[in-house]
Coordinates of C-alpha atoms and ligand atoms in Angstrom, one line a residue:
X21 CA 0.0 0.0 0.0
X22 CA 1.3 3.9 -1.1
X23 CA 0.1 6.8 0.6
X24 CA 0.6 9.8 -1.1
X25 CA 1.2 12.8 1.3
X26 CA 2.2 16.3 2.3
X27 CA 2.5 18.0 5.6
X28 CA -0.9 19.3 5.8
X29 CA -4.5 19.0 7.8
X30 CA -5.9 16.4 5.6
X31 CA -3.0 13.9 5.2
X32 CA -2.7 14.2 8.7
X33 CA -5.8 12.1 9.1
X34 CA -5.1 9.4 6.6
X35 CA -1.5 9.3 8.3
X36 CA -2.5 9.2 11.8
X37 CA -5.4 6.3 11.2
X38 CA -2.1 4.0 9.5
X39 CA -0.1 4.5 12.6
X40 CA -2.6 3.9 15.3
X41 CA -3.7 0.9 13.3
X42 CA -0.5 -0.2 12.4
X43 CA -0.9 -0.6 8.9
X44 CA 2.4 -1.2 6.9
X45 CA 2.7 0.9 4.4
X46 CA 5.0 3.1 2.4
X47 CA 4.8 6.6 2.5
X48 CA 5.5 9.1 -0.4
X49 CA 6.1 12.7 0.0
X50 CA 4.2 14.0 -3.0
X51 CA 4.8 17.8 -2.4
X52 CA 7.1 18.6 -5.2
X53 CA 4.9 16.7 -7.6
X54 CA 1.9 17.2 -6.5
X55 CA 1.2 19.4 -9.9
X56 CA 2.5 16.9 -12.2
X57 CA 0.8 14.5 -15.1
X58 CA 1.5 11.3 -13.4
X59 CA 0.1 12.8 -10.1
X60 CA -3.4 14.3 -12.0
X61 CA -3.7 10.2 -13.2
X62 CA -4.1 9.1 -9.3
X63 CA -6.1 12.3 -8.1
X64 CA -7.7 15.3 -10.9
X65 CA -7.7 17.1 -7.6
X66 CA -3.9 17.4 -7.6
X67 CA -4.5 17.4 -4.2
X68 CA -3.3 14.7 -1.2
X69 CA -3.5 12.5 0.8
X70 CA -3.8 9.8 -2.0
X71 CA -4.0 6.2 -1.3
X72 CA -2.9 3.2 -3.6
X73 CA -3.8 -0.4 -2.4
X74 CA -3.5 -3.0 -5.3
X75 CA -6.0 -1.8 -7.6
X76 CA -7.8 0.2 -5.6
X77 CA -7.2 4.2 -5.8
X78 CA -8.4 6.3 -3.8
X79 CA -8.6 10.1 -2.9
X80 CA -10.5 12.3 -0.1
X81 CA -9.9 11.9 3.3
X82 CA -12.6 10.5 4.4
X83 CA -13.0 7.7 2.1
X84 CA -9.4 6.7 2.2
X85 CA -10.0 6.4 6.1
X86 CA -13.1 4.1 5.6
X87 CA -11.0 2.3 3.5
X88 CA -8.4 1.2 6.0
X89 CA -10.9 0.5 8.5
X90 CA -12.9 -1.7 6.6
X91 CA -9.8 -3.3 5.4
X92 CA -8.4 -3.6 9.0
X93 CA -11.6 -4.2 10.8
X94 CA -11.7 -1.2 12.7
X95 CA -15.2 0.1 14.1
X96 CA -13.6 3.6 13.7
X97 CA -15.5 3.2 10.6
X98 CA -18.8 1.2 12.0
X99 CA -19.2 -0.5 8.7
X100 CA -21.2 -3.2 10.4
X101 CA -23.6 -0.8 12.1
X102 CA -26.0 0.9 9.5
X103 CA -26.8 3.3 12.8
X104 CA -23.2 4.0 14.0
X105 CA -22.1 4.5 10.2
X106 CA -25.4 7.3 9.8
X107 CA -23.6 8.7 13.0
X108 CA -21.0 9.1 12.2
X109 CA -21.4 10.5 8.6
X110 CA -23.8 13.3 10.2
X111 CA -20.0 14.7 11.9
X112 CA -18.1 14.0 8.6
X113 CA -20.6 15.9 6.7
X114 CA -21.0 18.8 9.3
X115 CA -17.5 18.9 9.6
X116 CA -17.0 19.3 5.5
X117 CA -20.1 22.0 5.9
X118 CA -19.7 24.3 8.3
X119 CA -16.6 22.9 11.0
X120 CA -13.9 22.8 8.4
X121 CA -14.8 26.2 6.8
X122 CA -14.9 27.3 10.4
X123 CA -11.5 27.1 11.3
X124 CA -10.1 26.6 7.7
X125 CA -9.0 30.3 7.5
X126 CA -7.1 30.4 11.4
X127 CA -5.2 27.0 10.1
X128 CA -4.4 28.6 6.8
X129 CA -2.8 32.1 8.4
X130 CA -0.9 30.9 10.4
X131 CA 0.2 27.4 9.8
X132 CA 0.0 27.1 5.6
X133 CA 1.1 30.3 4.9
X134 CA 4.6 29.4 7.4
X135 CA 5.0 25.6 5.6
X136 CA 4.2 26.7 1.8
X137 CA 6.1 29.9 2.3
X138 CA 3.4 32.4 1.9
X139 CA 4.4 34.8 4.6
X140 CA 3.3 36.2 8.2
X141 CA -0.5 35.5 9.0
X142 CA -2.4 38.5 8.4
X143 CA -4.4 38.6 12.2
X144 CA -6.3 41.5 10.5
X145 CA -8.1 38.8 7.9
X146 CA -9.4 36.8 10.7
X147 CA -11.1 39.2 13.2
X148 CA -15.0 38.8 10.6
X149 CA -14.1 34.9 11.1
X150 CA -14.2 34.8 14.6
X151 CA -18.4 34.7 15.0
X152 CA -18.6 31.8 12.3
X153 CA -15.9 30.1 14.6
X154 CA -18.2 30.8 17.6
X155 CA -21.2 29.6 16.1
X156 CA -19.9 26.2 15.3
X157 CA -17.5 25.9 17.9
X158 CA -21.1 26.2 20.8
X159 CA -22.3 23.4 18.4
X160 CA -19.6 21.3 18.7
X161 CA -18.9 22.6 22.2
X162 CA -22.6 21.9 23.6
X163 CA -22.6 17.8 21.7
X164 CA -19.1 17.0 23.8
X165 CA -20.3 18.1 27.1
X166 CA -20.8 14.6 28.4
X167 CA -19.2 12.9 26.0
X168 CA -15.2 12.2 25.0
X169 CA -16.0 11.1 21.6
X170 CA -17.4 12.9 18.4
X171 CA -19.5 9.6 17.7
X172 CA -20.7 6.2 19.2
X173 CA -19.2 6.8 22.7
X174 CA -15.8 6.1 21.6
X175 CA -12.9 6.7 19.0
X176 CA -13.9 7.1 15.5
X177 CA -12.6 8.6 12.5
X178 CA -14.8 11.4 12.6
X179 CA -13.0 12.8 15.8
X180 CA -9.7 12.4 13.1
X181 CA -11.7 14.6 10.5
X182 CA -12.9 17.5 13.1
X183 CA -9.2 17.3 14.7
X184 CA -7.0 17.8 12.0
X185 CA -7.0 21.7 12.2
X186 CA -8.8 22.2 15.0
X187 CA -5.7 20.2 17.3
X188 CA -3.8 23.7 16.8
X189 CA -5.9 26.0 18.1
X190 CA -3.7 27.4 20.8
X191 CA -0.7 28.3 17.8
X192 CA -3.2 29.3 15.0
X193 CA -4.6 31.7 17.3
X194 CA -8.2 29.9 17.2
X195 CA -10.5 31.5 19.9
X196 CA -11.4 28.0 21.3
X197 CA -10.3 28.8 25.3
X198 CA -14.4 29.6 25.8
X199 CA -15.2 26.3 24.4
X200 CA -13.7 23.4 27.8
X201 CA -15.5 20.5 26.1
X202 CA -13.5 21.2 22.9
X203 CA -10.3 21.9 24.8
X204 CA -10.8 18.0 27.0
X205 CA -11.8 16.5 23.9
X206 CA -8.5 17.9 22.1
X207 CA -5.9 17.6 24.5
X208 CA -7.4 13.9 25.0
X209 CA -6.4 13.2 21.2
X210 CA -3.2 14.7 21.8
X211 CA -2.5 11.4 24.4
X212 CA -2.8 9.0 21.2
X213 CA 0.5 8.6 19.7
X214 CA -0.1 8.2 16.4
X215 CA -2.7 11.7 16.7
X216 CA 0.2 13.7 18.2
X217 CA 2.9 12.4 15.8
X218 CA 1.9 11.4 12.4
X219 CA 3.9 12.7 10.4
X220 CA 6.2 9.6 8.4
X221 CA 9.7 10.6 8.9
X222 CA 9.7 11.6 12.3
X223 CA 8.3 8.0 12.9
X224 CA 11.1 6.8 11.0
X225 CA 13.3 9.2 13.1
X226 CA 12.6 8.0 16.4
X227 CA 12.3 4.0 15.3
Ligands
GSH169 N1 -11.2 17.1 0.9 C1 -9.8 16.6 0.6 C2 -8.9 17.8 0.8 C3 -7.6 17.6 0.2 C4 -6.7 18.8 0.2 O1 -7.2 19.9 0.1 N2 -5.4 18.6 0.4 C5 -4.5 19.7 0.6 C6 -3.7 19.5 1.9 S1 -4.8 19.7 3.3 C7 -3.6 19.8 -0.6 O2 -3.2 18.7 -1.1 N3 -3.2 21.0 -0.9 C8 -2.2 21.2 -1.9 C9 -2.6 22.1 -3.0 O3 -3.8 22.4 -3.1 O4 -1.8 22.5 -3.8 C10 -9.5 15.5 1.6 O5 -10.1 15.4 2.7 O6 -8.7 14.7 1.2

């Protein structure tokens, strides 16, 4: 299996699920090709993460993280539970919809703009962001309250999808300090290995 990745929210995911399941895989770093012909024939998107399994290809996120749970027989992806799946979809969707949007534009100042070179975040661009990040956040907030889990009482990949930008809210300046359930259900992820290093070479660094 070939996962096709860069340093970003959504590979993070894909990359985090393969180390906490401990799938063996090989990882490429597609950033420098990313734009190129051969690229465009796994994913018109031009965009990672990217997975290759046999013949299977597959692109988006979420899919690719169904994918390895099904093929792992994980319940992070309830695929036996009609249910649990609905459940879970509702957060994937919501978090495509209105969470991702949400805190898309705090990520992207100050953490893709410093790894693709674009320059300073521009803290001036995000002040008429802040009451779509409130709105969403009370959602979000008000669901976790007695629960540690996005979906069906425990770890699922749903918590991976709402995570992947949200898990730096202290650095990219996220107004998320009124929102405790958030915070607990964050800094909980943060104890999972894989969640708080996914990233391929530092796991091949400190193996
Ligand atoms: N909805 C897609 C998002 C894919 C995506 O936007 N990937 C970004 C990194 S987070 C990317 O490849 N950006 C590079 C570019 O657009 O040039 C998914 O969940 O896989």
């Amino acid at each position: 299996m070939k996962i096709y990745w860069i340093k970003a929210q959504a590979p993070r995911r894909v990359l985090a699920l393969v180390k906490h399941l401990g799938v063996q895989a090989e990882f490429v770093d597609i950033g420098r090709e990313l734009k190129t012909p051969e690229f465009a024939a796994l994913n018109p998107n031009l965009k990672a993460p990217v997975l290759v399994d046999g013949d299977t290809v597959l692109w988006e996120s979420s899919a690719i993280m169904a994918y390895l749970c099904v093929r792992e027989s994980c319940d992070m992806w309830p695929a036996r539970n009609p249910p649990e799946q609905v459940e879970v979809l509702r957060w994937l969707s919501w978090n495509d919809c209105h969470w991702a949007p949400a805190v898309g534009p705090f990520y992207f100042e100050h953490i893709v703009k410093r790894t693709f070179g674009f320059g300073k975040p521009d803290r001036a661009a995000l002040i008429d962001k802040v009451p779509n990040l409130k709105t969403f956040a009370a959602v979000l907030d008000g669901h976790l309250k007695s629960r540690t889990a996005v979906a069906c009482d425990r770890l699922t990949i749903a918590d991976f999808a709402l995570a992947s930008m949200a898990t730096d809210w202290r650095e990219t300046e996220m107004p998320l300090d009124a929102f405790p359930n958030i915070v607990r259900w964050l800094d909980g992820l943060m104890r999972l290995p894989a969640w708080a290093e996914p990233w391929p070479d530092l796991q091949s660094a400190a193996a």
